[in-house]
Amino acid sequence: MATTKQTEGTFTDEERAAMQEHAAEVKRARSTKGTKAEKAAADAQAVVDKIAEMPEPDRGLAERIHRIALDAAPELAPRLWYGMPAYAKDGKVVFFFQDAAKFKARYSTLGFQDPARLDDGSFWPTSWAITPEFSDGDEATVADMIRRAVA
């Protein structure tokens, strides 16, 4: 695994790149002309394009998560968020897929944001590690989490 260059008190190269991607996403969203449907289609295509750029096995995992998300909650809008595939409801990101290669991590991550309705008492997880061994049973669990998150 490659190491990340970081000095105390500064961001890693990967973190800086993610922030630059986010700034470009915001700028593109503000400058894109067209109908709401055209903008949504462009955002969805940007997610598909980003997934296609990922190395394996991240790409395969991202494709599966993307399919699960669209099947489980078609009301979610795919879009990029800090350069990662994300799925939003009413303009707010509900969850995202972070590929392992993005921050040179050991595993990919499925993370849920505040709008996700996964509350379970006073303590619950908001992200899960996903490995290439992601099974059909895991798919069912993720689909259920996504449906709960948007309920």
Short mmCIF file of C-alpha atoms in Angstrom, two decimals:
data_model
loop_
_atom_site.label_atom_id
_atom_site.label_comp_id
_atom_site.label_asym_id
_atom_site.label_seq_id
_atom_site.Cartn_x
_atom_site.Cartn_y
_atom_site.Cartn_z
CA MET A 1 0.00 0.00 0.00
CA ALA A 2 1.34 3.41 -0.94
CA THR A 3 1.88 5.97 1.74
CA THR A 4 0.33 9.39 1.71
CA LYS A 5 2.43 12.54 1.97
CA GLN A 6 1.27 14.65 4.90
CA THR A 7 2.88 17.14 7.19
CA GLU A 8 1.45 17.81 10.63
CA GLY A 9 -1.38 20.31 10.42
CA THR A 10 -1.87 20.01 6.66
CA PHE A 11 -4.03 17.94 4.37
CA THR A 12 -2.80 14.90 2.47
CA ASP A 13 -2.42 15.10 -1.29
CA GLU A 14 -5.54 12.94 -1.61
CA GLU A 15 -7.56 15.17 0.74
CA ARG A 16 -6.51 18.26 -1.20
CA ALA A 17 -7.52 16.57 -4.45
CA ALA A 18 -10.94 15.69 -3.01
CA MET A 19 -11.50 19.30 -1.94
CA GLN A 20 -10.50 20.51 -5.41
CA GLU A 21 -12.92 18.00 -6.95
CA HIS A 22 -15.69 19.27 -4.69
CA ALA A 23 -14.97 22.90 -5.64
CA ALA A 24 -15.13 21.93 -9.32
CA GLU A 25 -18.43 20.08 -8.74
CA VAL A 26 -19.96 23.13 -7.07
CA LYS A 27 -18.69 25.44 -9.81
CA ARG A 28 -20.04 23.10 -12.52
CA ALA A 29 -23.43 22.87 -10.79
CA ARG A 30 -23.73 26.64 -10.59
CA SER A 31 -22.70 27.23 -14.18
CA THR A 32 -24.60 24.36 -15.83
CA LYS A 33 -27.56 25.58 -17.83
CA GLY A 34 -30.60 23.55 -18.76
CA THR A 35 -33.67 22.08 -17.19
CA LYS A 36 -33.69 20.34 -13.84
CA ALA A 37 -33.99 17.00 -15.69
CA GLU A 38 -31.01 17.81 -17.92
CA LYS A 39 -28.90 18.73 -14.89
CA ALA A 40 -29.95 15.52 -13.11
CA ALA A 41 -29.01 13.48 -16.20
CA ALA A 42 -25.61 15.20 -16.36
CA ASP A 43 -25.02 14.48 -12.66
CA ALA A 44 -26.00 10.82 -13.10
CA GLN A 45 -23.67 10.50 -16.10
CA ALA A 46 -20.83 12.07 -14.09
CA VAL A 47 -21.29 9.31 -11.48
CA VAL A 48 -21.21 6.60 -14.15
CA ASP A 49 -18.08 8.16 -15.66
CA LYS A 50 -16.36 8.39 -12.25
CA ILE A 51 -17.14 4.74 -11.53
CA ALA A 52 -15.71 3.76 -14.94
CA GLU A 53 -12.41 5.48 -14.01
CA MET A 54 -11.95 3.44 -10.82
CA PRO A 55 -9.47 0.59 -10.73
CA GLU A 56 -10.73 -2.91 -10.00
CA PRO A 57 -11.96 -4.18 -7.58
CA ASP A 58 -13.33 -0.75 -6.57
CA ARG A 59 -15.06 -0.33 -9.93
CA GLY A 60 -16.99 -3.59 -9.57
CA LEU A 61 -18.06 -2.71 -6.03
CA ALA A 62 -19.12 0.81 -7.08
CA GLU A 63 -21.13 -0.58 -10.01
CA ARG A 64 -22.95 -2.94 -7.64
CA ILE A 65 -23.65 -0.19 -5.08
CA HIS A 66 -24.88 2.10 -7.88
CA ARG A 67 -27.27 -0.58 -9.16
CA ILE A 68 -28.49 -1.37 -5.64
CA ALA A 69 -29.08 2.33 -4.92
CA LEU A 70 -31.09 2.91 -8.09
CA ASP A 71 -33.16 -0.24 -7.52
CA ALA A 72 -33.77 0.29 -3.79
CA ALA A 73 -34.49 4.03 -3.90
CA PRO A 74 -35.16 5.35 -7.40
CA GLU A 75 -36.08 8.73 -5.87
CA LEU A 76 -32.41 9.33 -5.02
CA ALA A 77 -30.39 11.52 -7.35
CA PRO A 78 -26.89 10.25 -8.20
CA ARG A 79 -24.24 12.97 -8.14
CA LEU A 80 -20.58 13.43 -7.37
CA TRP A 81 -19.62 14.55 -3.88
CA TYR A 82 -15.92 15.27 -3.24
CA GLY A 83 -15.24 13.20 -6.35
CA MET A 84 -17.15 10.18 -5.01
CA PRO A 85 -20.41 8.65 -6.22
CA ALA A 86 -23.14 9.91 -3.90
CA TYR A 87 -26.91 9.71 -3.75
CA ALA A 88 -29.01 12.68 -2.68
CA LYS A 89 -32.59 13.35 -1.67
CA ASP A 90 -33.97 16.88 -1.83
CA GLY A 91 -30.48 18.15 -2.67
CA LYS A 92 -28.80 16.60 0.40
CA VAL A 93 -26.39 13.68 0.19
CA VAL A 94 -27.85 10.65 1.96
CA PHE A 95 -24.97 8.25 1.31
CA PHE A 96 -21.79 7.86 -0.73
CA PHE A 97 -19.35 5.23 -1.96
CA GLN A 98 -15.67 5.89 -1.29
CA ASP A 99 -13.38 3.65 -3.29
CA ALA A 100 -10.32 2.29 -1.52
CA ALA A 101 -7.97 3.84 -4.07
CA LYS A 102 -9.24 7.37 -3.37
CA PHE A 103 -7.37 7.70 -0.07
CA LYS A 104 -5.15 4.62 -0.47
CA ALA A 105 -7.25 2.77 2.09
CA ARG A 106 -7.40 -0.94 2.78
CA TYR A 107 -11.09 -1.17 1.85
CA SER A 108 -13.89 0.76 0.16
CA THR A 109 -16.47 2.49 2.32
CA LEU A 110 -20.22 2.98 2.20
CA GLY A 111 -20.96 6.07 4.28
CA PHE A 112 -24.25 7.62 5.36
CA GLN A 113 -24.76 11.32 6.08
CA ASP A 114 -27.09 13.10 8.52
CA PRO A 115 -30.20 12.96 6.26
CA ALA A 116 -30.08 9.13 6.40
CA ARG A 117 -32.79 7.77 8.68
CA LEU A 118 -30.70 5.01 10.24
CA ASP A 119 -31.05 6.20 13.83
CA ASP A 120 -31.01 3.34 16.30
CA GLY A 121 -31.11 4.58 19.87
CA SER A 122 -28.29 6.88 20.92
CA PHE A 123 -25.44 5.06 19.12
CA TRP A 124 -25.23 3.63 15.56
CA PRO A 125 -22.72 3.24 12.73
CA THR A 126 -22.65 5.69 9.83
CA SER A 127 -20.14 3.91 7.60
CA TRP A 128 -19.24 0.37 6.63
CA ALA A 129 -16.14 -1.17 5.10
CA ILE A 130 -16.77 -3.08 1.89
CA THR A 131 -14.35 -5.69 0.61
CA PRO A 132 -14.23 -7.42 -2.79
CA GLU A 133 -15.89 -10.44 -1.13
CA PHE A 134 -19.16 -8.43 -0.95
CA SER A 135 -21.87 -11.11 -1.24
CA ASP A 136 -25.44 -11.35 -2.48
CA GLY A 137 -26.53 -11.34 1.17
CA ASP A 138 -24.53 -8.16 1.70
CA GLU A 139 -26.35 -6.64 -1.29
CA ALA A 140 -29.69 -7.36 0.39
CA THR A 141 -28.47 -5.76 3.62
CA VAL A 142 -27.28 -2.63 1.79
CA ALA A 143 -30.56 -2.38 -0.15
CA ASP A 144 -32.45 -2.54 3.14
CA MET A 145 -30.21 0.15 4.69
CA ILE A 146 -30.75 2.42 1.68
CA ARG A 147 -34.53 1.97 1.83
CA ARG A 148 -34.45 2.75 5.59
CA ALA A 149 -32.17 5.75 5.01
CA VAL A 150 -34.66 7.45 2.68
CA ALA A 151 -37.88 6.42 4.47
#
